[in-house]
Coordinates of C-alpha atoms and ligand atoms in Angstrom, one line a residue:
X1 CA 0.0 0.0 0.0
X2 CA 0.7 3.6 -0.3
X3 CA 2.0 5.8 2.8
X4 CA 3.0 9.6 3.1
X5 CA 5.9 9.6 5.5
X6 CA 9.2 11.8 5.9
X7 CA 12.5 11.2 7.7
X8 CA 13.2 15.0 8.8
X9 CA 11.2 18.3 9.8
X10 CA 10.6 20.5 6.9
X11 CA 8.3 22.1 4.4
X12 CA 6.2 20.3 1.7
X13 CA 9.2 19.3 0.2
X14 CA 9.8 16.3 3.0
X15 CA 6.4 14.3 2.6
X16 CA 7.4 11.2 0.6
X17 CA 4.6 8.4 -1.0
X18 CA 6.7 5.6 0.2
X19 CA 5.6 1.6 -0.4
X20 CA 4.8 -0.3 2.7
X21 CA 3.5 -3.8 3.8
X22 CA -0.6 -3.5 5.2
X23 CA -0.5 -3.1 9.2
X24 CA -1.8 -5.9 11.0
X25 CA -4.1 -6.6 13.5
X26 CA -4.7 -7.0 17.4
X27 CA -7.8 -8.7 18.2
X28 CA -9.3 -5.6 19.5
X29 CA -8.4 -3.6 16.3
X30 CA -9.7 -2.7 12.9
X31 CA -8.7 -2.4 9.7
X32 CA -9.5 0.4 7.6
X33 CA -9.8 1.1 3.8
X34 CA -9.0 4.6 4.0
X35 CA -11.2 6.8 1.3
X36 CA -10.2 9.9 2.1
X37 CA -8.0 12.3 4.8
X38 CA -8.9 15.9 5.4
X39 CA -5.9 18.6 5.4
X40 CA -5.0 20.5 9.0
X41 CA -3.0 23.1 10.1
X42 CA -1.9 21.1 12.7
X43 CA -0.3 18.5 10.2
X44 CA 2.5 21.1 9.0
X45 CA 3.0 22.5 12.4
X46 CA 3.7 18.7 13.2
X47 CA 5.9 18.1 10.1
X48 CA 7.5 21.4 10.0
X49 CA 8.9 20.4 13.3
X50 CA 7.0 23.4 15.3
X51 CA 5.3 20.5 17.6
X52 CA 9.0 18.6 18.9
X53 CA 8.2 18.3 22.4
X54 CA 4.6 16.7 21.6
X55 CA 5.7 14.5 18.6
X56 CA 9.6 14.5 19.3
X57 CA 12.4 13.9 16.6
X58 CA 12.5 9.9 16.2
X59 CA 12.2 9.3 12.4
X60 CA 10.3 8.1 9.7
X61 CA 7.1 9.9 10.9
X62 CA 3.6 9.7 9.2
X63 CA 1.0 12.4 8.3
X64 CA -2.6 12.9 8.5
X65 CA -4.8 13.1 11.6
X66 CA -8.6 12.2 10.6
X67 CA -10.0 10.0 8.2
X68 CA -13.0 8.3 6.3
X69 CA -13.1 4.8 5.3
X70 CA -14.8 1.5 5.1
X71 CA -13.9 -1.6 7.7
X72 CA -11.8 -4.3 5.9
X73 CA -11.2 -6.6 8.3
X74 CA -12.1 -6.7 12.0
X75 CA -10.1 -8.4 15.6
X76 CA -12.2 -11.0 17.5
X77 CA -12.9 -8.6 20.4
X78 CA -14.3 -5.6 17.8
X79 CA -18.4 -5.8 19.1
X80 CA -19.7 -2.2 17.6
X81 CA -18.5 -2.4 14.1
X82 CA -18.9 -5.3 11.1
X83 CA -16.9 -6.3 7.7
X84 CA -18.4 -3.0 5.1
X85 CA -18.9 -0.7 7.7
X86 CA -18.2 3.4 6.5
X87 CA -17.2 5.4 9.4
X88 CA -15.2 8.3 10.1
X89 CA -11.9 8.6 13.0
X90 CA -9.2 9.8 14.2
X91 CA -5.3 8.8 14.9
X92 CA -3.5 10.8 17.5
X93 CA -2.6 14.4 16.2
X94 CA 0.7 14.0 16.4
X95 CA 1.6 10.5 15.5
X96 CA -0.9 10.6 12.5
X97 CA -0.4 8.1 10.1
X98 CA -4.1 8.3 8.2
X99 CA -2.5 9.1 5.0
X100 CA -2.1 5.3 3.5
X101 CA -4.5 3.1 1.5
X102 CA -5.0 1.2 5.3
X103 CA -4.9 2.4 8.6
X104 CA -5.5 0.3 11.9
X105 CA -7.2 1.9 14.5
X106 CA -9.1 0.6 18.0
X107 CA -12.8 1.3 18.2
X108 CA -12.7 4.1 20.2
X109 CA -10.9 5.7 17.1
X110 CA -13.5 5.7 14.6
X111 CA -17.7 6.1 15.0
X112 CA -20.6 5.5 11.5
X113 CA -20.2 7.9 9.1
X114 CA -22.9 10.0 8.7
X115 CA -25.4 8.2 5.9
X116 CA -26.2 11.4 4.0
X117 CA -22.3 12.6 4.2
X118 CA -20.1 11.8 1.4
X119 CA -16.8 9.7 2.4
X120 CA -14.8 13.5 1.3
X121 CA -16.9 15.5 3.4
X122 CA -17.1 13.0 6.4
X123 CA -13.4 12.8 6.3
X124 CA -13.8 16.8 7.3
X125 CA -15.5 16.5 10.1
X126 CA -13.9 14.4 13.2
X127 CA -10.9 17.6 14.1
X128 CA -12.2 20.2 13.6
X129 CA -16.0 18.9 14.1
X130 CA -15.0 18.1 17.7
X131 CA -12.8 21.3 18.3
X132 CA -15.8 23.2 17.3
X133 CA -17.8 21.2 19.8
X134 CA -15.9 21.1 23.1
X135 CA -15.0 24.9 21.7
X136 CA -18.9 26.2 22.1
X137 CA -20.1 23.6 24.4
X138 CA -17.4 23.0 26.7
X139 CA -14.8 26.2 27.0
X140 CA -17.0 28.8 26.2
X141 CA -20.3 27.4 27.1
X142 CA -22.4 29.2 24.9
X143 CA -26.0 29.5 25.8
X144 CA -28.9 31.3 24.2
X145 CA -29.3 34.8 23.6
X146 CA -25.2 35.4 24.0
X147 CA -22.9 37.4 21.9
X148 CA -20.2 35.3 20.7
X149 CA -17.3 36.8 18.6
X150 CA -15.3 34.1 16.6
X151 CA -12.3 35.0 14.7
X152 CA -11.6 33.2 11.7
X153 CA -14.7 32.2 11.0
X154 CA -14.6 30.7 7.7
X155 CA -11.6 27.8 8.3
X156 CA -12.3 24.6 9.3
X157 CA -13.1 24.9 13.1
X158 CA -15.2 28.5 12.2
X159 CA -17.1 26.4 9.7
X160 CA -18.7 24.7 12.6
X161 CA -18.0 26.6 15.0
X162 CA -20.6 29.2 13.8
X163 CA -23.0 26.6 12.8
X164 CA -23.1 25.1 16.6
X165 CA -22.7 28.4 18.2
X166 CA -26.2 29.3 16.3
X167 CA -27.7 26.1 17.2
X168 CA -27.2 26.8 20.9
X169 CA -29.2 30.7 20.6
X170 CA -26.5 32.5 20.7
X171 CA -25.5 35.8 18.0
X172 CA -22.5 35.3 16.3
X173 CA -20.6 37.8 14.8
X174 CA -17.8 36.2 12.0
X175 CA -14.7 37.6 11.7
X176 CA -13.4 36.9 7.9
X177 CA -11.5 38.2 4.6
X178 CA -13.2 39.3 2.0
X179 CA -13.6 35.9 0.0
X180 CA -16.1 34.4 3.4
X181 CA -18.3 37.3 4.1
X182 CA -21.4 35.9 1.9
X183 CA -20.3 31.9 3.5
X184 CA -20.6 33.3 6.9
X185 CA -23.8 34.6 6.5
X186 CA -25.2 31.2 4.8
X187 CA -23.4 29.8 7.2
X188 CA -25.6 31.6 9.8
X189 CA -23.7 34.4 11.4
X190 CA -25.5 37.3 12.6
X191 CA -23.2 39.9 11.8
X192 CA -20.0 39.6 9.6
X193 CA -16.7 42.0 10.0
X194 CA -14.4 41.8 6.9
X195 CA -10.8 42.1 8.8
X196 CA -9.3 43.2 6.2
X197 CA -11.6 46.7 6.0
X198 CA -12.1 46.7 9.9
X199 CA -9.9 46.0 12.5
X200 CA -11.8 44.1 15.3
X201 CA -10.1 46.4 18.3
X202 CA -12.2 49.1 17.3
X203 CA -15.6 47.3 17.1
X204 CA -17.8 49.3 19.8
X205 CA -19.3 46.0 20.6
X206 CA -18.7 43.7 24.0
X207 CA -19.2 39.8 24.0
X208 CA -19.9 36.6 26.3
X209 CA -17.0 34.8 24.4
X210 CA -14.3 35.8 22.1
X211 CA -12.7 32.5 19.9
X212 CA -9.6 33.2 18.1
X213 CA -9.0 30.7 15.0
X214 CA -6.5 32.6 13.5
X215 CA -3.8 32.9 16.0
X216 CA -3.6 36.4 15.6
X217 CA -5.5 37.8 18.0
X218 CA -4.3 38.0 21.9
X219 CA -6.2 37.5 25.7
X220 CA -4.2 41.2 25.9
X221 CA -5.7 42.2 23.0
X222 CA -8.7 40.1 23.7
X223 CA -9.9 42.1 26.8
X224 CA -11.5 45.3 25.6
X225 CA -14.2 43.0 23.4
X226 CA -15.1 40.9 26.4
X227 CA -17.7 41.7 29.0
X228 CA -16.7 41.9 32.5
X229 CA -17.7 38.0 32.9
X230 CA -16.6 36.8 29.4
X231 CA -14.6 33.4 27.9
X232 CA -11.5 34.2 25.8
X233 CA -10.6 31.0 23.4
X234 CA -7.2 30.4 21.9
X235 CA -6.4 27.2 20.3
X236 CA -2.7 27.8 20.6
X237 CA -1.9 25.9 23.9
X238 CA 1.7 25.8 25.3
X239 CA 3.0 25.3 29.0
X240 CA 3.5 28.9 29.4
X241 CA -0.2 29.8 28.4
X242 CA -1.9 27.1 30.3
X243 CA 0.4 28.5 33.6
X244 CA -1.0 32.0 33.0
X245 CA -4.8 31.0 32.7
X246 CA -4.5 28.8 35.7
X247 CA -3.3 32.0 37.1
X248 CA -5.4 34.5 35.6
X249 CA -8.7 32.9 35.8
X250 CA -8.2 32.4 39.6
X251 CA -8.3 36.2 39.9
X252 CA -9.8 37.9 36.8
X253 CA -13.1 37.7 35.7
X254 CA -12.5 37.6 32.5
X255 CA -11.1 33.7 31.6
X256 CA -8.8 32.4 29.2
X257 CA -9.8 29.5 27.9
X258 CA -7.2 27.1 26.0
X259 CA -8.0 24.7 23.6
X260 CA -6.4 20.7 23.6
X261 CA -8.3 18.6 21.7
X262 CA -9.9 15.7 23.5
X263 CA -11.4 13.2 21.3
X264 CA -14.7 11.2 22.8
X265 CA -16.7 8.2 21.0
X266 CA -19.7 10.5 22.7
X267 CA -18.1 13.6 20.9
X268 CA -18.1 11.8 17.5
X269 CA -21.5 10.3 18.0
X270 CA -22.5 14.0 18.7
X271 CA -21.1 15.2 15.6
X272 CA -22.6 12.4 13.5
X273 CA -25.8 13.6 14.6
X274 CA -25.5 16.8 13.9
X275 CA -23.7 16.1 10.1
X276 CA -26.7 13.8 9.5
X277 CA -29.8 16.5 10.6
X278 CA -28.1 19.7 9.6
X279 CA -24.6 20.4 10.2
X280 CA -23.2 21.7 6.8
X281 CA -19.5 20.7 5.7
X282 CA -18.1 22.6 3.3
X283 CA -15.0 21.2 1.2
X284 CA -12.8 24.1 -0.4
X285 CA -10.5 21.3 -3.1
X286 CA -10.4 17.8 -2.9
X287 CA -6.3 16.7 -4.1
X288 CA -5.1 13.2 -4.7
X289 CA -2.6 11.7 -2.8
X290 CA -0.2 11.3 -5.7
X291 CA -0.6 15.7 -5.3
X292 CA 0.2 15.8 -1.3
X293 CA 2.6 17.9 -1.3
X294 CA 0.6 20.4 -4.0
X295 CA -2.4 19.3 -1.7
X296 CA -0.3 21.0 1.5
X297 CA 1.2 23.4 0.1
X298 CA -1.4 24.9 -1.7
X299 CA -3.6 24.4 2.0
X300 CA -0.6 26.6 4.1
X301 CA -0.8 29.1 1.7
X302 CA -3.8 30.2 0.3
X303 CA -7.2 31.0 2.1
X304 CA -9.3 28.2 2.8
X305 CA -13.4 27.9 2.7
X306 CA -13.8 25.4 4.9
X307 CA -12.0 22.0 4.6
X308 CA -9.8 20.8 2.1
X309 CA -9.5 16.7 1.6
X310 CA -6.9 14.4 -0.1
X311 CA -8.8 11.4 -1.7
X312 CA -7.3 7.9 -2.1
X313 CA -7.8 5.7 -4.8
Ligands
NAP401 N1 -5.1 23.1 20.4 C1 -5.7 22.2 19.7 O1 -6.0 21.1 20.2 C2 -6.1 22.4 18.3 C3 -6.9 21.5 17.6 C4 -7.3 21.8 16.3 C5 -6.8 23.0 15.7 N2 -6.0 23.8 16.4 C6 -5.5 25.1 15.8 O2 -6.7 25.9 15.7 C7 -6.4 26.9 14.7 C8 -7.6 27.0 13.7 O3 -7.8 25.7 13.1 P1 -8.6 25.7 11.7 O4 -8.5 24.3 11.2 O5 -9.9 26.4 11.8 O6 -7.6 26.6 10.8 P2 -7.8 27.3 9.4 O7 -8.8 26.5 8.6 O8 -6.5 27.7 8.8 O9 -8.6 28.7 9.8 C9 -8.0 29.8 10.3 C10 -8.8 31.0 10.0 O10 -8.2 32.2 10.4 C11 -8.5 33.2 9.5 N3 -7.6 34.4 9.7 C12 -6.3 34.5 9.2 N4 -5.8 35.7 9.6 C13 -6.8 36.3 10.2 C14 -6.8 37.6 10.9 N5 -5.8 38.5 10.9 N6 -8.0 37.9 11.5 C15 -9.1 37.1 11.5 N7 -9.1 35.9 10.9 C16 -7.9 35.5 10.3 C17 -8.5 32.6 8.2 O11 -9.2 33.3 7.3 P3 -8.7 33.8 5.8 O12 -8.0 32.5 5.2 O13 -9.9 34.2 5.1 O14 -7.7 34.9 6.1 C18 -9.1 31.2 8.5 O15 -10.5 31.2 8.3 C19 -5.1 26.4 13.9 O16 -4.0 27.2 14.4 C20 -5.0 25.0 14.4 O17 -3.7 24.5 14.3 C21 -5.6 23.5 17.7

């Protein structure tokens, strides 16, 4: 079968499509045709080496976090899943290793794919999906009638992000470039800010949670949006941040919330749910994987609606 790995941190350039043997199995794992892989941010922090002390340095190393696919073969402890199955997973973030023709995972990896969800858009959802989720539900506990800033509104996480925030009653104003304001507003926001017209500091509004997607906005920065008793989410965590909010949200009103993905089999039931009533994925390109590097590269640099997916064969 066909793998991406690389043997050394770097850009694009280091992914190789290398040839390797099909994993086997423990009895309480499955095998997975994999159909297709969505593209993350957090895969080229991981491969670009920004991520050492969470992945460390041993090489070869593999790429691609969640998946869709369709059970091959199945250990004799496996009860929830049969021979034929489609579902949708996820490997550890960063381990990865979803970017082969076969993948074997443990049950709590993977849940059903959503029936009415194409194997390209389900591969979208499980990351980002659940970041959205344990985002609105979780750190910021939105609740009706709130005002909920999120910044970068239109990548993968915002994608959801809005759509769940709405679905809970609150009003969401989008933060996006030019290209998303018309998605955000299909997408449901309330009010949509075009960054790169206004600069959020000076919006003469206050909320009950500010989420930053794009990294570029600070808790510093942050504060003036925030009402006295507001959330503040970054997705950036690192031992020095996670110190501070310990810190500051023992004395401040105003928390920092941090973001570390924690997958559940009840988060990705949840999501299934929600992809099969009415959560909308949206897929910006769909590459092959003989074009992952393009597929990457193309991904880190150029503005995203959505998700972007990498289909195998
Ligand atoms: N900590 C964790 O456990 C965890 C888990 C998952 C993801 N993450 C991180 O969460 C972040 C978001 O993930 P994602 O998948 O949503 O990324 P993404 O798809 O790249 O989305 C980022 C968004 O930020 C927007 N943006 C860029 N510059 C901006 C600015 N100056 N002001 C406002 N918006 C701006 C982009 O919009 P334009 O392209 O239109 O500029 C884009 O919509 C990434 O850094 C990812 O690595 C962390």
């Amino acid at each position: 079968m066909k793998k991406v790995m690389y043997n050394q941190f770097g850009d694009e350039s280091v992914l190789e499509l290398v040839e390797q043997v099909v994993p086997g199995i423990q009895k309480d794992q499955l095998l997975i045709r994999v159909k297709a892989v969505s593209i993350n941010p957090l895969d080229w922090k991981v491969y670009g080496g920004e991520m050492k002390l969470m992945s460390g340095s041993k090489f070869p190393k593999s790429v691609g976090i969640d998946f869709s696919g369709i059970v091959d073969q199945i250990g004799s402890d496996v009860t929830r899943f049969k021979v034929g199955d489609a579902v949708i997973g996820l490997l550890d973030v960063f381990k990865g290793g979803a970017l082969a023709n076969y993948v074997a995972v443990h049950e709590t990896d993977i849940s059903p794919k959503p029936a009415n969800v194409s194997f390209e858009k389900a591969a979208a959802l499980p990351v980002t999906g659940l970041s959205a989720l344990q985002i609105i539900d979780q750190l910021a506990a939105v609740g009706p009638k709130q005002d909920v800033l999120i910044n970068g509104a239109t990548g993968g996480i915002g994608l959801f992000a809005v759509q769940i925030a709405k679905k809970r009653g609150a009003r969401v104003t989008a933060v996006v470039s030019t290209k998303g304001v018309e998605e955000a507003i299909k997408w449901g926001a309330d009010t949509v800010v075009d960054y790169t017209k206004q600069a959020i500091k000076q919006l003469n509004q206050q909320f009950d949670a500010v989420i930053d997607l794009s990294t570029k906005l600070s808790f510093k920065e942050a504060k003036s949006l925030m009402k006295p008793r507001a959330v503040f989410v970054s997705t950036l965590p690192s031992p020095l941040t996670l110190l501070y909010s310990f810190v500051n949200n023992l004395i401040s009103g105003k928390k920092l919330k941090i973001l570390i993905l924690k997958p559940t089999v009840d988060g990705l039931t949840t999501l299934t749910k929600l992809a099969e009533t009415d959560l909308e994925v949206v897929l910006d390109k769909t590459y092959s994987l003989s074009n992952v590097r393009e597929a990457y590269r193309e991904s880190r640099r150029t503005k995203i609606m959505g998700k972007s997916v990498i289909v195998l064969d």
